[in-house]
Amino acid sequence: MKLKTYLLLAALGLHSISQPVRADETSDAIGQLKSQVEELTQKIKALERNREIEKEAAEEKKKATPTLSAGADGFWFRSAETNFALRIRGYGQFDGRYYGGTARAARDTFTIRRLRLGLEGTVYQNYDYKVLTDFGSGITSTPANNAFLQDAYVNIHYWPEFQVQLGKFKEPVSLEVLQSDANLLFVERGFPTQLAPNRDVGIQFQGDLFKNRLSYAAGVFNGVPDGGSGDVETTDSEKDFAGRIFAKPFKTTDIAALQGLALGVGASYGRQDGALGTYVTPGRQRFFSYLSGAGALATPNVAAAGEHLRLAPQGYWYWKQFGLFGEYVLSRQQVKRVSGATANVARLDNEAWNVAVSYVLTGEDNAFNTPTPLHPVSFKEGGWGAWEVAARYGELSIDNGAFPLFASAGSARKISSWGLGLNWYLNKNLKFNFDYEQSLFDAGTVKPNTVTSQDEHVFLGRAQFAF
Amino acid sequence: MKTFFGTLIALSLAITAGYAAKTVTLLNVSYDPTRELYQDINAAFTKEWKDKTGDEIIIKQSHGGSGKQARSVIDGLEADVVTLALAYDIDAIASKNVIPKDWQKRLPDNSTPYTSTIVFVVRKGNPKHIKDWDDLVKPGVKIVPANPKTSGGARWTYLAAYGAALKSNNGDAAKAKAYIAKFYQNAPVLDIGARGATTTFLQREIGDVLVGWENEALITLNELGKGQYEIVYPSISIVAEPPVSLVDKVADRKGTRKIAEAYLNFLFTPAGQEIAAKHFYRPRNAEVAKKFERTFKTIPTFTIDELFGGWQKAQQEHFAEGGVFDQIFKDNR
């Protein structure tokens, strides 16, 4: 307003000094000058406003440059339009195991159960990739299984309904295997995972249908023993076919209590030669293995030798703070025992099942993935994080036909375990698990200080940091 | 084993029966001028939800240029719902597979709970005698629209002006293009967003005509600058449809799908429609529309589908790199 007045006065002053004129001419001139001043004022205001807008636009442009961010979900590098992204992720699990009882085979120990670092991201919008490595305790490299490399794959997803995934990743059979190690309810996975394949190299077709109410995956892989992973096929040229369908039928309905119900079935089939799986207790003690020797008369050897079928019905139900998880796996494997010139063949049906129930005490929604604390631990704001209690029961039964010819000495026919767990999620990144597990063996050995000669009582603790 | 499952189910029911009320937080990512609308919608919905379920809901709001807001959601802003200025911006989010491609079919009226149109606001007494679109391109008239490159509302404004020119020139695209070139020649300032354009016109006292959302115009008349401005309805304008959608991936991850869906459905209820009308958005509900018929003048309108073949085509032809807007803007320089 001041600017306008000054301009008007200046113009009038100049005008009146320059020439004496008649009243009507003066009035016209003043009118013209007024409109000129008004126009000038508008121009100046517009210039000022444009300068402000340019400044705002420059700030916006700054925001459109590639971003580097760090947060609870890891470290991100992203192009402005997000078609290219790289995320650094990782988690470490520091475990403690304490075995109760006086006569026992295992030693109480601290261990780095997993220490994983990974890269994942996207290129050209529709190509996702992931590489995950493990530096945990006891991770060694062998020709058949380089356990350092957990995942290494590319997922091509032009359409959510039909995606192609190639590389090394988890075979689509067991539900609990597909759950990330960082999201486990208990320190150790349930028995069904020991009969299912873990990570394998292959190609898989997968997709989500009907608004994510039904997902499917089907692929061809090298084939791995029960509970095993592999990078390369060294014993045969046969391939395993694996597939899984998983339905969340009520996900988009109004029935709130059933929206978190999911049911599915996974399966694999192939012919396998070579190594067989061994099975362990919740305390990681081996309670069953096949005979392993040179194949001579005094040192018989048992190996996979033919058809291998797995069947895995599975499901979960999460509603508000409550969670129920269950899975069954049948692993039917043809095996061959070689002892000098004698060979025995058998088809063995090993079975495992597991049911777990959990409840989040602090109000967060329970889910297949780790709950996110509503009030992360904070001394200033008084947050206590999220607390969860859990219980489970599971069994693993070995086919009676495995005894006595195929099983190693001291192996049990069956293990039954129950466990209780308390989980404390301090925030999205830090979690503590406290578990007690008790296991009973059927037809174990009586030899003292061996795994199956007595019940296993084990306390397991875990501190996990994940980002 | 049967006994075991029976025990588990009984245990499950016992535990879940003890479920207590809880607090849920939703984030609504919206466009520039809807701040006041959603403050009232949120208050009404949270009350209704608490009365119905006992649960507390905290609804957070985020506002900005519609395109920019869509980009933020794509970049990871954890929106449970988006309520943006145009379908093209929600399509952009859907292209990242966080919303189904057919999102617009999930709610009534193409997921658009309310509509608006493009009108003019002039200073008191209408000193430049602005009556229709042709008056905006006369020499000496300064108009204040926002920038179509950054503002959803400004794209509606552009399409309203271009469409009116097409209509008055029997569909002659060359004449419409010439008109739209003159239109932006008369704009001394192009603000980033619709609310910014209102600020330019009202507070900075720049220009003779504010061209934009009807709801912004009516707020200007009734609240921001009572008695200082007049609204001018052109002879024809566009039906502007700001749509809404659930952000499925976020809602599923946070477990808020049910509440977020209920929140969006609330917009279509008579209560939600009445709040929209009070904030000068044209309601879809016939009864509510009747109640507020004196607020909204009926004028002939056209839709984006009728004249421009939908948002994807309009975007490509007019606003994409090298499109009509870029061409005329380059020529105007």
PDB file of C-alpha atoms in Angstrom, chain A residues 142-245:
ATOM      1  CA  THR A 142      30.159 -77.086   1.295  1.00  0.00           C
ATOM      2  CA  PRO A 143      29.906 -78.006  -2.384  1.00  0.00           C
ATOM      3  CA  ALA A 144      26.215 -78.865  -1.950  1.00  0.00           C
ATOM      4  CA  ASN A 145      25.135 -76.111   0.344  1.00  0.00           C
ATOM      5  CA  ASN A 146      26.801 -72.809   0.687  1.00  0.00           C
ATOM      6  CA  ALA A 147      24.865 -71.655   3.709  1.00  0.00           C
ATOM      7  CA  PHE A 148      26.515 -68.251   3.584  1.00  0.00           C
ATOM      8  CA  LEU A 149      24.149 -67.420   0.753  1.00  0.00           C
ATOM      9  CA  GLN A 150      20.586 -67.689   2.008  1.00  0.00           C
ATOM     10  CA  ASP A 151      18.635 -65.914  -0.715  1.00  0.00           C
ATOM     11  CA  ALA A 152      19.630 -64.657  -4.140  1.00  0.00           C
ATOM     12  CA  TYR A 153      16.755 -64.118  -6.543  1.00  0.00           C
ATOM     13  CA  VAL A 154      14.961 -61.857  -8.974  1.00  0.00           C
ATOM     14  CA  ASN A 155      11.183 -61.488  -9.021  1.00  0.00           C
ATOM     15  CA  ILE A 156       9.572 -60.195 -12.205  1.00  0.00           C
ATOM     16  CA  HIS A 157       6.155 -58.784 -11.394  1.00  0.00           C
ATOM     17  CA  TYR A 158       4.490 -56.945 -14.230  1.00  0.00           C
ATOM     18  CA  TRP A 159       1.214 -58.322 -12.890  1.00  0.00           C
ATOM     19  CA  PRO A 160       0.547 -59.232  -9.237  1.00  0.00           C
ATOM     20  CA  GLU A 161      -1.478 -62.193 -10.528  1.00  0.00           C
ATOM     21  CA  PHE A 162       1.423 -63.718 -12.414  1.00  0.00           C
ATOM     22  CA  GLN A 163       5.004 -63.295 -11.280  1.00  0.00           C
ATOM     23  CA  VAL A 164       8.165 -65.201 -12.092  1.00  0.00           C
ATOM     24  CA  GLN A 165      10.904 -65.719  -9.534  1.00  0.00           C
ATOM     25  CA  LEU A 166      14.321 -67.158 -10.325  1.00  0.00           C
ATOM     26  CA  GLY A 167      17.309 -67.950  -8.132  1.00  0.00           C
ATOM     27  CA  LYS A 168      17.715 -69.291  -4.621  1.00  0.00           C
ATOM     28  CA  PHE A 169      14.825 -68.851  -2.218  1.00  0.00           C
ATOM     29  CA  LYS A 170      12.447 -70.786   0.037  1.00  0.00           C
ATOM     30  CA  GLU A 171      10.501 -73.564  -1.662  1.00  0.00           C
ATOM     31  CA  PRO A 172       6.729 -72.984  -1.422  1.00  0.00           C
ATOM     32  CA  VAL A 173       5.760 -75.888   0.827  1.00  0.00           C
ATOM     33  CA  SER A 174       5.766 -75.201   4.583  1.00  0.00           C
ATOM     34  CA  LEU A 175       3.981 -72.215   6.086  1.00  0.00           C
ATOM     35  CA  GLU A 176       6.408 -71.756   8.958  1.00  0.00           C
ATOM     36  CA  VAL A 177       9.416 -72.039   6.655  1.00  0.00           C
ATOM     37  CA  LEU A 178       8.008 -69.146   4.648  1.00  0.00           C
ATOM     38  CA  GLN A 179       7.832 -67.013   7.792  1.00  0.00           C
ATOM     39  CA  SER A 180      10.948 -64.868   8.180  1.00  0.00           C
ATOM     40  CA  ASP A 181      13.403 -65.958  10.873  1.00  0.00           C
ATOM     41  CA  ALA A 182      13.045 -62.484  12.341  1.00  0.00           C
ATOM     42  CA  ASN A 183       9.285 -63.011  12.906  1.00  0.00           C
ATOM     43  CA  LEU A 184       9.309 -66.384  14.658  1.00  0.00           C
ATOM     44  CA  LEU A 185       6.983 -66.891  17.622  1.00  0.00           C
ATOM     45  CA  PHE A 186       9.416 -69.224  19.380  1.00  0.00           C
ATOM     46  CA  VAL A 187      13.208 -69.228  19.340  1.00  0.00           C
ATOM     47  CA  GLU A 188      13.267 -72.404  17.259  1.00  0.00           C
ATOM     48  CA  ARG A 189      10.827 -73.407  14.531  1.00  0.00           C
ATOM     49  CA  GLY A 190       8.331 -76.276  15.005  1.00  0.00           C
ATOM     50  CA  PHE A 191       8.871 -79.877  13.900  1.00  0.00           C
ATOM     51  CA  PRO A 192       7.031 -79.681  10.539  1.00  0.00           C
ATOM     52  CA  THR A 193       9.755 -77.408   9.170  1.00  0.00           C
ATOM     53  CA  GLN A 194      12.274 -80.233   9.634  1.00  0.00           C
ATOM     54  CA  LEU A 195      10.412 -82.394   7.127  1.00  0.00           C
ATOM     55  CA  ALA A 196       9.907 -79.590   4.603  1.00  0.00           C
ATOM     56  CA  PRO A 197      12.398 -78.195   2.109  1.00  0.00           C
ATOM     57  CA  ASN A 198      14.052 -74.921   3.014  1.00  0.00           C
ATOM     58  CA  ARG A 199      15.956 -72.849   0.426  1.00  0.00           C
ATOM     59  CA  ASP A 200      16.660 -74.232  -3.013  1.00  0.00           C
ATOM     60  CA  VAL A 201      17.635 -73.043  -6.468  1.00  0.00           C
ATOM     61  CA  GLY A 202      14.935 -73.013  -9.104  1.00  0.00           C
ATOM     62  CA  ILE A 203      12.279 -71.110 -10.973  1.00  0.00           C
ATOM     63  CA  GLN A 204       8.845 -70.372  -9.577  1.00  0.00           C
ATOM     64  CA  PHE A 205       5.581 -68.911 -10.868  1.00  0.00           C
ATOM     65  CA  GLN A 206       3.472 -67.192  -8.266  1.00  0.00           C
ATOM     66  CA  GLY A 207       0.660 -64.699  -7.880  1.00  0.00           C
ATOM     67  CA  ASP A 208      -2.121 -63.205  -5.815  1.00  0.00           C
ATOM     68  CA  LEU A 209      -5.689 -63.554  -7.036  1.00  0.00           C
ATOM     69  CA  PHE A 210      -9.136 -62.293  -6.054  1.00  0.00           C
ATOM     70  CA  LYS A 211      -7.910 -59.246  -4.180  1.00  0.00           C
ATOM     71  CA  ASN A 212      -5.218 -61.238  -2.391  1.00  0.00           C
ATOM     72  CA  ARG A 213      -7.715 -63.760  -1.076  1.00  0.00           C
ATOM     73  CA  LEU A 214      -5.921 -66.566  -2.881  1.00  0.00           C
ATOM     74  CA  SER A 215      -2.225 -66.904  -3.565  1.00  0.00           C
ATOM     75  CA  TYR A 216      -0.439 -69.619  -5.441  1.00  0.00           C
ATOM     76  CA  ALA A 217       3.147 -70.651  -6.155  1.00  0.00           C
ATOM     77  CA  ALA A 218       4.507 -73.486  -8.242  1.00  0.00           C
ATOM     78  CA  GLY A 219       8.090 -74.146  -9.211  1.00  0.00           C
ATOM     79  CA  VAL A 220      10.798 -76.562 -10.208  1.00  0.00           C
ATOM     80  CA  PHE A 221      13.895 -76.907  -8.024  1.00  0.00           C
ATOM     81  CA  ASN A 222      17.053 -78.996  -7.674  1.00  0.00           C
ATOM     82  CA  GLY A 223      15.567 -80.744  -4.647  1.00  0.00           C
ATOM     83  CA  VAL A 224      16.867 -80.764  -1.098  1.00  0.00           C
ATOM     84  CA  PRO A 225      16.671 -83.210   1.837  1.00  0.00           C
ATOM     85  CA  ASP A 226      14.168 -82.658   4.663  1.00  0.00           C
ATOM     86  CA  GLY A 227      14.898 -79.370   6.397  1.00  0.00           C
ATOM     87  CA  GLY A 228      17.790 -78.725   4.040  1.00  0.00           C
ATOM     88  CA  SER A 229      18.949 -76.008   1.682  1.00  0.00           C
ATOM     89  CA  GLY A 230      21.137 -76.282  -1.381  1.00  0.00           C
ATOM     90  CA  ASP A 231      22.953 -74.284  -4.001  1.00  0.00           C
ATOM     91  CA  VAL A 232      23.849 -76.973  -6.509  1.00  0.00           C
ATOM     92  CA  GLU A 233      22.763 -80.493  -7.460  1.00  0.00           C
ATOM     93  CA  THR A 234      25.653 -82.923  -6.928  1.00  0.00           C
ATOM     94  CA  THR A 235      24.052 -86.354  -6.555  1.00  0.00           C
ATOM     95  CA  ASP A 236      21.469 -86.670  -9.343  1.00  0.00           C
ATOM     96  CA  SER A 237      19.932 -84.783 -12.242  1.00  0.00           C
ATOM     97  CA  GLU A 238      16.341 -85.167 -11.046  1.00  0.00           C
ATOM     98  CA  LYS A 239      14.258 -82.139 -10.163  1.00  0.00           C
ATOM     99  CA  ASP A 240      11.638 -81.504  -7.488  1.00  0.00           C
ATOM    100  CA  PHE A 241       8.288 -79.913  -8.242  1.00  0.00           C
ATOM    101  CA  ALA A 242       6.891 -77.837  -5.403  1.00  0.00           C
ATOM    102  CA  GLY A 243       3.682 -75.888  -5.094  1.00  0.00           C
ATOM    103  CA  ARG A 244       1.367 -74.287  -2.636  1.00  0.00           C
ATOM    104  CA  ILE A 245      -2.040 -72.644  -2.581  1.00  0.00           C
TER     105      ILE A 245
END
